[in-house]
Amino acid sequence: MGFFDVFKRKKREEKDKENIREDDEEVIEEKEQEETGESEGVSDSESDSDSESVSESGSGSEKEGQIKESAGDEKDDKSGRKEDKEKKSGVFGRLKKGISKTSGRIIGGMETIFLGKKEIDEELLDELEELFVTSDIGVSTTMKIIDDLRNDVSRKILKNPQQLKNALKQKLTEILDIDNELVKTDDKPYVILVTGVNGAGKTTSIAKLAKMFKENGMSVMLAAGDTFRAAAIEQLEIWGERAGVPVVKQKAGSDSAAVVYDAVLSAKSKKIDVVIADTAGRLHTKDNLMNELKKISRVVKKEMPDAPHEVLLVLDATSGQNAVAQAKTFGTEIGVTGVILTKLDGTAKGGVIVGIVDEMQLPVKFIGFGESMDDLKPFDAGEFVEALFESADETDYS
Ligand SMILES: Nc1nc2c(ncn2[C@@H]2O[C@H](COP(=O)(O)OP(=O)(O)OP(=O)(O)O)[C@@H](O)[C@H]2O)c(=O)[nH]1
């Protein structure tokens, strides 16, 4: 199995896990029903022990009624518990929970606008437009979405708010669904350069990525390329220890291109699969920063002409439209190949993901939605939009 298939496999495994969990829950529920004699097709004579205990302490029909009643309550309780568990556990459940604030702002806001409306009029479209702009979707992307919807309304394709809601779901999926597979190569090691401003979540995301690769049977090496701050090197070392992966470093102030180059050489000789390089998020000037990032790429290319294979820009979703501005700066200057959008859990500004993809045509390759090591996943447009809408359906905004 190749390096890139891992991500397809990971997505498949996540879906399988969800299914297995559902199956397991059903089996457990069936077993529990059998134990309480509630399972369909279990006759009184078949469930001897149950009927014995009924007759032991009460008259048949009265007791049976009570048992059925309490079994019914129990059943409601169980299915409630099952729903609860499904909501909370599993990657999809955590994603839904993580993006609930964004979901509340966009989808919940839309539901509020739709309240009591049976038809789609110009006023409703104006309100939607305002909602999307204030939800960090961005002005140009919002105009595009609203113009398309207005068009479909005038052509009588969309006749009521429910149809409009479905059309929006489809539209968001279409916008977000651009090719976001990792860049393919037969090179080894696979070199990933991670960039982004300080505090965006670079170090945490590097650790999460390292863990994800390791769990998929790949060996990983980290390069402490943010030599601007001693603390950044220490932090990466701590994360490297936690994830159980080696970290190549030099002292603060040394040449970051040399650190990354050393890591690539070392990984090559040790036959390590993936090198993930941290880089500075801030230097004395923006030009210095961009020049350093370009230099790292140039130096690495001396050893591996196609490396870095990925230049991932870490953007903090809580910074809203600022994230789009950063995507523009980094994207044009240093040839970013994709985005890791972090902190989707702490914000209602997650709509920014739509603007980033639409305005920049920059693929979001991973999303971070929590502080735990497992709260990062390859981005899947269909799943994300589904989670966005489902999360709103499950939230009580009253
Ligand atoms: N809630 C939440 N917090 C996150 C996420 N990703 C990172 N963080 C937190 O954001 C803070 C900054 O993360 P770092 O990984 O240190 O950010 P950095 O970009 O490396 O920043 P510097 O080390 O200053 O360069 C930490 O407290 C992380 O725990 C996320 O997806 N969700």
PDB file of C-alpha atoms in Angstrom, residues 35-275:
ATOM      1  CA  GLU A  35     -32.453 -10.666  28.448  1.00  0.00           C
ATOM      2  CA  THR A  36     -35.546  -8.633  29.247  1.00  0.00           C
ATOM      3  CA  GLY A  37     -37.643 -10.880  26.980  1.00  0.00           C
ATOM      4  CA  GLU A  38     -38.467  -7.885  24.822  1.00  0.00           C
ATOM      5  CA  SER A  39     -37.022  -9.231  21.634  1.00  0.00           C
ATOM      6  CA  GLU A  40     -39.546  -9.822  18.889  1.00  0.00           C
ATOM      7  CA  GLY A  41     -40.412 -13.454  18.259  1.00  0.00           C
ATOM      8  CA  VAL A  42     -39.474 -14.594  21.785  1.00  0.00           C
ATOM      9  CA  SER A  43     -42.586 -16.353  22.994  1.00  0.00           C
ATOM     10  CA  ASP A  44     -43.447 -16.840  26.672  1.00  0.00           C
ATOM     11  CA  SER A  45     -42.673 -20.510  26.439  1.00  0.00           C
ATOM     12  CA  GLU A  46     -39.304 -19.797  24.827  1.00  0.00           C
ATOM     13  CA  SER A  47     -38.312 -17.395  27.600  1.00  0.00           C
ATOM     14  CA  ASP A  48     -38.924 -19.790  30.463  1.00  0.00           C
ATOM     15  CA  SER A  49     -36.701 -18.126  32.996  1.00  0.00           C
ATOM     16  CA  ASP A  50     -38.339 -14.750  32.406  1.00  0.00           C
ATOM     17  CA  SER A  51     -41.842 -16.071  32.729  1.00  0.00           C
ATOM     18  CA  GLU A  52     -40.775 -17.987  35.890  1.00  0.00           C
ATOM     19  CA  SER A  53     -39.593 -14.803  37.547  1.00  0.00           C
ATOM     20  CA  VAL A  54     -42.849 -13.097  36.518  1.00  0.00           C
ATOM     21  CA  SER A  55     -45.000 -15.757  38.116  1.00  0.00           C
ATOM     22  CA  GLU A  56     -42.823 -15.905  41.213  1.00  0.00           C
ATOM     23  CA  SER A  57     -43.809 -12.492  42.499  1.00  0.00           C
ATOM     24  CA  GLY A  58     -47.126 -11.498  41.074  1.00  0.00           C
ATOM     25  CA  SER A  59     -50.163 -12.319  39.051  1.00  0.00           C
ATOM     26  CA  GLY A  60     -49.362 -12.904  35.362  1.00  0.00           C
ATOM     27  CA  SER A  61     -51.062 -10.154  33.352  1.00  0.00           C
ATOM     28  CA  GLU A  62     -50.636  -7.338  35.886  1.00  0.00           C
ATOM     29  CA  LYS A  63     -46.935  -8.013  36.287  1.00  0.00           C
ATOM     30  CA  GLU A  64     -46.496  -8.482  32.548  1.00  0.00           C
ATOM     31  CA  GLY A  65     -48.013  -5.050  32.029  1.00  0.00           C
ATOM     32  CA  GLN A  66     -45.626  -3.500  34.533  1.00  0.00           C
ATOM     33  CA  ILE A  67     -42.657  -5.279  33.009  1.00  0.00           C
ATOM     34  CA  LYS A  68     -43.631  -4.185  29.512  1.00  0.00           C
ATOM     35  CA  GLU A  69     -44.035  -0.635  30.725  1.00  0.00           C
ATOM     36  CA  SER A  70     -40.677  -0.518  32.454  1.00  0.00           C
ATOM     37  CA  ALA A  71     -39.047  -2.353  29.557  1.00  0.00           C
ATOM     38  CA  GLY A  72     -40.521   0.307  27.289  1.00  0.00           C
ATOM     39  CA  ASP A  73     -39.054   3.039  29.477  1.00  0.00           C
ATOM     40  CA  GLU A  74     -35.770   1.192  29.512  1.00  0.00           C
ATOM     41  CA  LYS A  75     -35.871   0.860  25.746  1.00  0.00           C
ATOM     42  CA  ASP A  76     -36.458   4.602  25.333  1.00  0.00           C
ATOM     43  CA  ASP A  77     -33.676   5.196  27.785  1.00  0.00           C
ATOM     44  CA  LYS A  78     -31.362   2.850  25.880  1.00  0.00           C
ATOM     45  CA  SER A  79     -32.074   4.323  22.486  1.00  0.00           C
ATOM     46  CA  GLY A  80     -31.614   7.767  24.027  1.00  0.00           C
ATOM     47  CA  ARG A  81     -28.286   6.638  25.467  1.00  0.00           C
ATOM     48  CA  LYS A  82     -27.332   5.089  22.126  1.00  0.00           C
ATOM     49  CA  GLU A  83     -28.079   8.361  20.329  1.00  0.00           C
ATOM     50  CA  ASP A  84     -26.132  10.264  22.945  1.00  0.00           C
ATOM     51  CA  LYS A  85     -23.132   7.970  22.558  1.00  0.00           C
ATOM     52  CA  GLU A  86     -23.238   8.263  18.789  1.00  0.00           C
ATOM     53  CA  LYS A  87     -23.358  12.017  19.045  1.00  0.00           C
ATOM     54  CA  LYS A  88     -20.389  12.193  21.354  1.00  0.00           C
ATOM     55  CA  SER A  89     -18.095   9.388  20.256  1.00  0.00           C
ATOM     56  CA  GLY A  90     -16.402   8.712  16.949  1.00  0.00           C
ATOM     57  CA  VAL A  91     -14.569  11.178  14.764  1.00  0.00           C
ATOM     58  CA  PHE A  92     -17.737  12.389  13.041  1.00  0.00           C
ATOM     59  CA  GLY A  93     -19.413  12.939  16.410  1.00  0.00           C
ATOM     60  CA  ARG A  94     -16.461  14.932  17.693  1.00  0.00           C
ATOM     61  CA  LEU A  95     -16.344  16.924  14.463  1.00  0.00           C
ATOM     62  CA  LYS A  96     -20.049  17.734  14.773  1.00  0.00           C
ATOM     63  CA  LYS A  97     -19.542  18.820  18.362  1.00  0.00           C
ATOM     64  CA  GLY A  98     -16.409  20.757  17.426  1.00  0.00           C
ATOM     65  CA  ILE A  99     -18.056  22.829  14.721  1.00  0.00           C
ATOM     66  CA  SER A 100     -21.306  23.395  16.587  1.00  0.00           C
ATOM     67  CA  LYS A 101     -20.666  27.129  17.080  1.00  0.00           C
ATOM     68  CA  THR A 102     -20.096  27.663  13.359  1.00  0.00           C
ATOM     69  CA  SER A 103     -23.101  25.489  12.643  1.00  0.00           C
ATOM     70  CA  GLY A 104     -25.195  27.557  15.044  1.00  0.00           C
ATOM     71  CA  ARG A 105     -24.133  30.781  13.389  1.00  0.00           C
ATOM     72  CA  ILE A 106     -24.684  29.708   9.763  1.00  0.00           C
ATOM     73  CA  ILE A 107     -27.351  27.015   9.799  1.00  0.00           C
ATOM     74  CA  GLY A 108     -29.029  28.090  13.038  1.00  0.00           C
ATOM     75  CA  GLY A 109     -29.051  31.681  11.757  1.00  0.00           C
ATOM     76  CA  MET A 110     -30.635  30.522   8.520  1.00  0.00           C
ATOM     77  CA  GLU A 111     -33.356  28.598  10.401  1.00  0.00           C
ATOM     78  CA  THR A 112     -34.151  31.782  12.332  1.00  0.00           C
ATOM     79  CA  ILE A 113     -34.506  33.746   9.081  1.00  0.00           C
ATOM     80  CA  PHE A 114     -36.764  31.018   7.688  1.00  0.00           C
ATOM     81  CA  LEU A 115     -39.078  31.034  10.728  1.00  0.00           C
ATOM     82  CA  GLY A 116     -42.681  31.530   9.625  1.00  0.00           C
ATOM     83  CA  LYS A 117     -41.688  32.031   5.966  1.00  0.00           C
ATOM     84  CA  LYS A 118     -43.348  29.854   3.355  1.00  0.00           C
ATOM     85  CA  GLU A 119     -41.932  31.561   0.299  1.00  0.00           C
ATOM     86  CA  ILE A 120     -38.589  32.872  -0.802  1.00  0.00           C
ATOM     87  CA  ASP A 121     -38.682  36.612  -1.381  1.00  0.00           C
ATOM     88  CA  GLU A 122     -36.044  39.288  -1.936  1.00  0.00           C
ATOM     89  CA  GLU A 123     -36.082  40.226   1.755  1.00  0.00           C
ATOM     90  CA  LEU A 124     -35.222  36.659   2.741  1.00  0.00           C
ATOM     91  CA  LEU A 125     -32.344  36.519   0.250  1.00  0.00           C
ATOM     92  CA  ASP A 126     -31.013  39.854   1.559  1.00  0.00           C
ATOM     93  CA  GLU A 127     -31.109  38.550   5.110  1.00  0.00           C
ATOM     94  CA  LEU A 128     -29.277  35.396   4.053  1.00  0.00           C
ATOM     95  CA  GLU A 129     -26.653  37.478   2.291  1.00  0.00           C
ATOM     96  CA  GLU A 130     -26.039  39.512   5.433  1.00  0.00           C
ATOM     97  CA  LEU A 131     -25.874  36.337   7.513  1.00  0.00           C
ATOM     98  CA  PHE A 132     -23.230  34.736   5.275  1.00  0.00           C
ATOM     99  CA  VAL A 133     -21.054  37.842   5.211  1.00  0.00           C
ATOM    100  CA  THR A 134     -21.183  38.116   9.010  1.00  0.00           C
ATOM    101  CA  SER A 135     -20.438  34.362   9.240  1.00  0.00           C
ATOM    102  CA  ASP A 136     -16.992  34.933   7.700  1.00  0.00           C
ATOM    103  CA  ILE A 137     -17.840  33.264   4.400  1.00  0.00           C
ATOM    104  CA  GLY A 138     -16.465  36.401   2.729  1.00  0.00           C
ATOM    105  CA  VAL A 139     -18.140  38.997   0.521  1.00  0.00           C
ATOM    106  CA  SER A 140     -17.280  37.654  -2.942  1.00  0.00           C
ATOM    107  CA  THR A 141     -18.119  34.030  -2.084  1.00  0.00           C
ATOM    108  CA  THR A 142     -21.371  35.137  -0.449  1.00  0.00           C
ATOM    109  CA  MET A 143     -22.351  37.140  -3.559  1.00  0.00           C
ATOM    110  CA  LYS A 144     -21.640  34.108  -5.704  1.00  0.00           C
ATOM    111  CA  ILE A 145     -23.778  31.813  -3.551  1.00  0.00           C
ATOM    112  CA  ILE A 146     -26.673  34.288  -3.257  1.00  0.00           C
ATOM    113  CA  ASP A 147     -26.644  35.087  -7.008  1.00  0.00           C
ATOM    114  CA  ASP A 148     -26.859  31.362  -7.803  1.00  0.00           C
ATOM    115  CA  LEU A 149     -29.709  30.870  -5.322  1.00  0.00           C
ATOM    116  CA  ARG A 150     -31.544  33.968  -6.628  1.00  0.00           C
ATOM    117  CA  ASN A 151     -31.223  32.594 -10.134  1.00  0.00           C
ATOM    118  CA  ASP A 152     -32.711  29.253  -9.119  1.00  0.00           C
ATOM    119  CA  VAL A 153     -35.544  31.045  -7.304  1.00  0.00           C
ATOM    120  CA  SER A 154     -36.425  33.128 -10.369  1.00  0.00           C
ATOM    121  CA  ARG A 155     -36.353  29.997 -12.537  1.00  0.00           C
ATOM    122  CA  LYS A 156     -38.771  28.417 -10.015  1.00  0.00           C
ATOM    123  CA  ILE A 157     -36.303  25.603  -9.289  1.00  0.00           C
ATOM    124  CA  LEU A 158     -36.370  26.658  -5.633  1.00  0.00           C
ATOM    125  CA  LYS A 159     -39.846  27.354  -4.331  1.00  0.00           C
ATOM    126  CA  ASN A 160     -39.634  27.255  -0.531  1.00  0.00           C
ATOM    127  CA  PRO A 161     -37.124  27.677   2.300  1.00  0.00           C
ATOM    128  CA  GLN A 162     -36.604  23.912   2.712  1.00  0.00           C
ATOM    129  CA  GLN A 163     -35.567  23.607  -0.941  1.00  0.00           C
ATOM    130  CA  LEU A 164     -33.315  26.617  -0.466  1.00  0.00           C
ATOM    131  CA  LYS A 165     -31.682  24.934   2.531  1.00  0.00           C
ATOM    132  CA  ASN A 166     -31.021  21.770   0.493  1.00  0.00           C
ATOM    133  CA  ALA A 167     -29.625  23.851  -2.374  1.00  0.00           C
ATOM    134  CA  LEU A 168     -27.294  25.654   0.017  1.00  0.00           C
ATOM    135  CA  LYS A 169     -26.016  22.328   1.345  1.00  0.00           C
ATOM    136  CA  GLN A 170     -25.236  21.225  -2.197  1.00  0.00           C
ATOM    137  CA  LYS A 171     -23.633  24.578  -3.066  1.00  0.00           C
ATOM    138  CA  LEU A 172     -21.331  24.525  -0.025  1.00  0.00           C
ATOM    139  CA  THR A 173     -20.252  20.958  -0.807  1.00  0.00           C
ATOM    140  CA  GLU A 174     -19.501  21.904  -4.434  1.00  0.00           C
ATOM    141  CA  ILE A 175     -17.380  24.886  -3.378  1.00  0.00           C
ATOM    142  CA  LEU A 176     -15.413  22.957  -0.764  1.00  0.00           C
ATOM    143  CA  ASP A 177     -14.958  19.810  -2.812  1.00  0.00           C
ATOM    144  CA  ILE A 178     -11.747  20.645  -4.667  1.00  0.00           C
ATOM    145  CA  ASP A 179      -8.916  18.131  -5.037  1.00  0.00           C
ATOM    146  CA  ASN A 180      -7.191  17.929  -1.652  1.00  0.00           C
ATOM    147  CA  GLU A 181      -5.231  14.697  -1.919  1.00  0.00           C
ATOM    148  CA  LEU A 182      -1.621  14.902  -0.791  1.00  0.00           C
ATOM    149  CA  VAL A 183       0.805  15.653  -3.639  1.00  0.00           C
ATOM    150  CA  LYS A 184       1.959  12.297  -5.008  1.00  0.00           C
ATOM    151  CA  THR A 185       5.562  11.156  -5.329  1.00  0.00           C
ATOM    152  CA  ASP A 186       7.691   8.026  -5.094  1.00  0.00           C
ATOM    153  CA  ASP A 187      10.314   9.977  -3.121  1.00  0.00           C
ATOM    154  CA  LYS A 188      11.306   8.890   0.344  1.00  0.00           C
ATOM    155  CA  PRO A 189      11.221  10.684   2.701  1.00  0.00           C
ATOM    156  CA  TYR A 190       8.054  12.610   1.968  1.00  0.00           C
ATOM    157  CA  VAL A 191       8.879  16.150   3.060  1.00  0.00           C
ATOM    158  CA  ILE A 192       6.217  18.391   4.549  1.00  0.00           C
ATOM    159  CA  LEU A 193       7.005  22.011   5.378  1.00  0.00           C
ATOM    160  CA  VAL A 194       4.603  23.521   7.889  1.00  0.00           C
ATOM    161  CA  THR A 195       4.202  27.302   7.898  1.00  0.00           C
ATOM    162  CA  GLY A 196       1.933  29.872   9.485  1.00  0.00           C
ATOM    163  CA  VAL A 197       1.953  32.739  11.935  1.00  0.00           C
ATOM    164  CA  ASN A 198       2.795  32.181  15.605  1.00  0.00           C
ATOM    165  CA  GLY A 199       0.009  30.725  17.663  1.00  0.00           C
ATOM    166  CA  ALA A 200      -1.960  29.374  14.684  1.00  0.00           C
ATOM    167  CA  GLY A 201      -1.371  25.830  15.905  1.00  0.00           C
ATOM    168  CA  LYS A 202       1.693  24.762  13.887  1.00  0.00           C
ATOM    169  CA  THR A 203       3.461  22.766  16.586  1.00  0.00           C
ATOM    170  CA  THR A 204       0.294  21.057  17.792  1.00  0.00           C
ATOM    171  CA  SER A 205      -0.728  20.182  14.231  1.00  0.00           C
ATOM    172  CA  ILE A 206       2.756  18.780  13.498  1.00  0.00           C
ATOM    173  CA  ALA A 207       2.437  16.512  16.534  1.00  0.00           C
ATOM    174  CA  LYS A 208      -1.065  15.430  15.496  1.00  0.00           C
ATOM    175  CA  LEU A 209       0.145  14.709  11.946  1.00  0.00           C
ATOM    176  CA  ALA A 210       3.127  12.721  13.285  1.00  0.00           C
ATOM    177  CA  LYS A 211       0.787  10.610  15.378  1.00  0.00           C
ATOM    178  CA  MET A 212      -1.549  10.056  12.429  1.00  0.00           C
ATOM    179  CA  PHE A 213       1.309   8.929  10.157  1.00  0.00           C
ATOM    180  CA  LYS A 214       2.718   6.681  12.881  1.00  0.00           C
ATOM    181  CA  GLU A 215      -0.664   5.064  13.456  1.00  0.00           C
ATOM    182  CA  ASN A 216      -0.691   4.270   9.763  1.00  0.00           C
ATOM    183  CA  GLY A 217       2.579   2.384  10.064  1.00  0.00           C
ATOM    184  CA  MET A 218       4.913   5.100   8.821  1.00  0.00           C
ATOM    185  CA  SER A 219       8.119   6.313  10.415  1.00  0.00           C
ATOM    186  CA  VAL A 220       8.329  10.039  11.059  1.00  0.00           C
ATOM    187  CA  MET A 221      11.073  12.555  11.818  1.00  0.00           C
ATOM    188  CA  LEU A 222      10.506  16.156  12.884  1.00  0.00           C
ATOM    189  CA  ALA A 223      12.755  19.088  12.015  1.00  0.00           C
ATOM    190  CA  ALA A 224      12.884  22.047  14.411  1.00  0.00           C
ATOM    191  CA  GLY A 225      13.077  24.674  11.672  1.00  0.00           C
ATOM    192  CA  ASP A 226      11.728  27.511  13.829  1.00  0.00           C
ATOM    193  CA  THR A 227      15.148  28.549  15.066  1.00  0.00           C
ATOM    194  CA  PHE A 228      13.971  32.093  15.763  1.00  0.00           C
ATOM    195  CA  ARG A 229      12.717  31.174  19.234  1.00  0.00           C
ATOM    196  CA  ALA A 230      14.405  28.764  21.655  1.00  0.00           C
ATOM    197  CA  ALA A 231      10.987  27.946  23.115  1.00  0.00           C
ATOM    198  CA  ALA A 232       9.757  26.719  19.727  1.00  0.00           C
ATOM    199  CA  ILE A 233      12.586  24.169  19.574  1.00  0.00           C
ATOM    200  CA  GLU A 234      11.860  22.966  23.118  1.00  0.00           C
ATOM    201  CA  GLN A 235       8.144  22.725  22.386  1.00  0.00           C
ATOM    202  CA  LEU A 236       8.709  20.616  19.292  1.00  0.00           C
ATOM    203  CA  GLU A 237      11.010  18.336  21.295  1.00  0.00           C
ATOM    204  CA  ILE A 238       8.318  17.815  23.917  1.00  0.00           C
ATOM    205  CA  TRP A 239       5.738  17.001  21.248  1.00  0.00           C
ATOM    206  CA  GLY A 240       8.238  14.713  19.494  1.00  0.00           C
ATOM    207  CA  GLU A 241       8.713  12.786  22.742  1.00  0.00           C
ATOM    208  CA  ARG A 242       4.948  12.521  23.261  1.00  0.00           C
ATOM    209  CA  ALA A 243       4.418  11.261  19.730  1.00  0.00           C
ATOM    210  CA  GLY A 244       7.485   8.989  19.992  1.00  0.00           C
ATOM    211  CA  VAL A 245       9.307  10.442  16.979  1.00  0.00           C
ATOM    212  CA  PRO A 246      12.885  11.780  16.683  1.00  0.00           C
ATOM    213  CA  VAL A 247      13.473  15.533  16.377  1.00  0.00           C
ATOM    214  CA  VAL A 248      16.402  17.039  14.455  1.00  0.00           C
ATOM    215  CA  LYS A 249      17.428  20.382  15.955  1.00  0.00           C
ATOM    216  CA  GLN A 250      20.211  22.904  16.334  1.00  0.00           C
ATOM    217  CA  LYS A 251      20.566  25.749  18.777  1.00  0.00           C
ATOM    218  CA  ALA A 252      18.377  28.838  18.554  1.00  0.00           C
ATOM    219  CA  GLY A 253      19.548  31.362  15.981  1.00  0.00           C
ATOM    220  CA  SER A 254      21.065  28.769  13.658  1.00  0.00           C
ATOM    221  CA  ASP A 255      20.154  28.514   9.984  1.00  0.00           C
ATOM    222  CA  SER A 256      16.721  26.926   9.697  1.00  0.00           C
ATOM    223  CA  ALA A 257      17.367  25.745   6.122  1.00  0.00           C
ATOM    224  CA  ALA A 258      20.379  23.817   7.452  1.00  0.00           C
ATOM    225  CA  VAL A 259      18.238  22.145  10.132  1.00  0.00           C
ATOM    226  CA  VAL A 260      15.647  20.990   7.624  1.00  0.00           C
ATOM    227  CA  TYR A 261      18.369  19.874   5.184  1.00  0.00           C
ATOM    228  CA  ASP A 262      20.050  17.830   7.965  1.00  0.00           C
ATOM    229  CA  ALA A 263      16.734  16.210   8.805  1.00  0.00           C
ATOM    230  CA  VAL A 264      16.149  15.230   5.173  1.00  0.00           C
ATOM    231  CA  LEU A 265      19.650  13.730   4.914  1.00  0.00           C
ATOM    232  CA  SER A 266      19.247  11.864   8.193  1.00  0.00           C
ATOM    233  CA  ALA A 267      15.784  10.564   7.238  1.00  0.00           C
ATOM    234  CA  LYS A 268      17.132   9.424   3.883  1.00  0.00           C
ATOM    235  CA  SER A 269      19.941   7.438   5.481  1.00  0.00           C
ATOM    236  CA  LYS A 270      17.588   5.948   8.101  1.00  0.00           C
ATOM    237  CA  LYS A 271      14.907   5.195   5.494  1.00  0.00           C
ATOM    238  CA  ILE A 272      12.333   7.274   7.382  1.00  0.00           C
ATOM    239  CA  ASP A 273       9.053   7.746   5.521  1.00  0.00           C
ATOM    240  CA  VAL A 274       8.054  11.289   6.436  1.00  0.00           C
ATOM    241  CA  VAL A 275       9.862  14.444   7.508  1.00  0.00           C
TER     242      VAL A 275
END
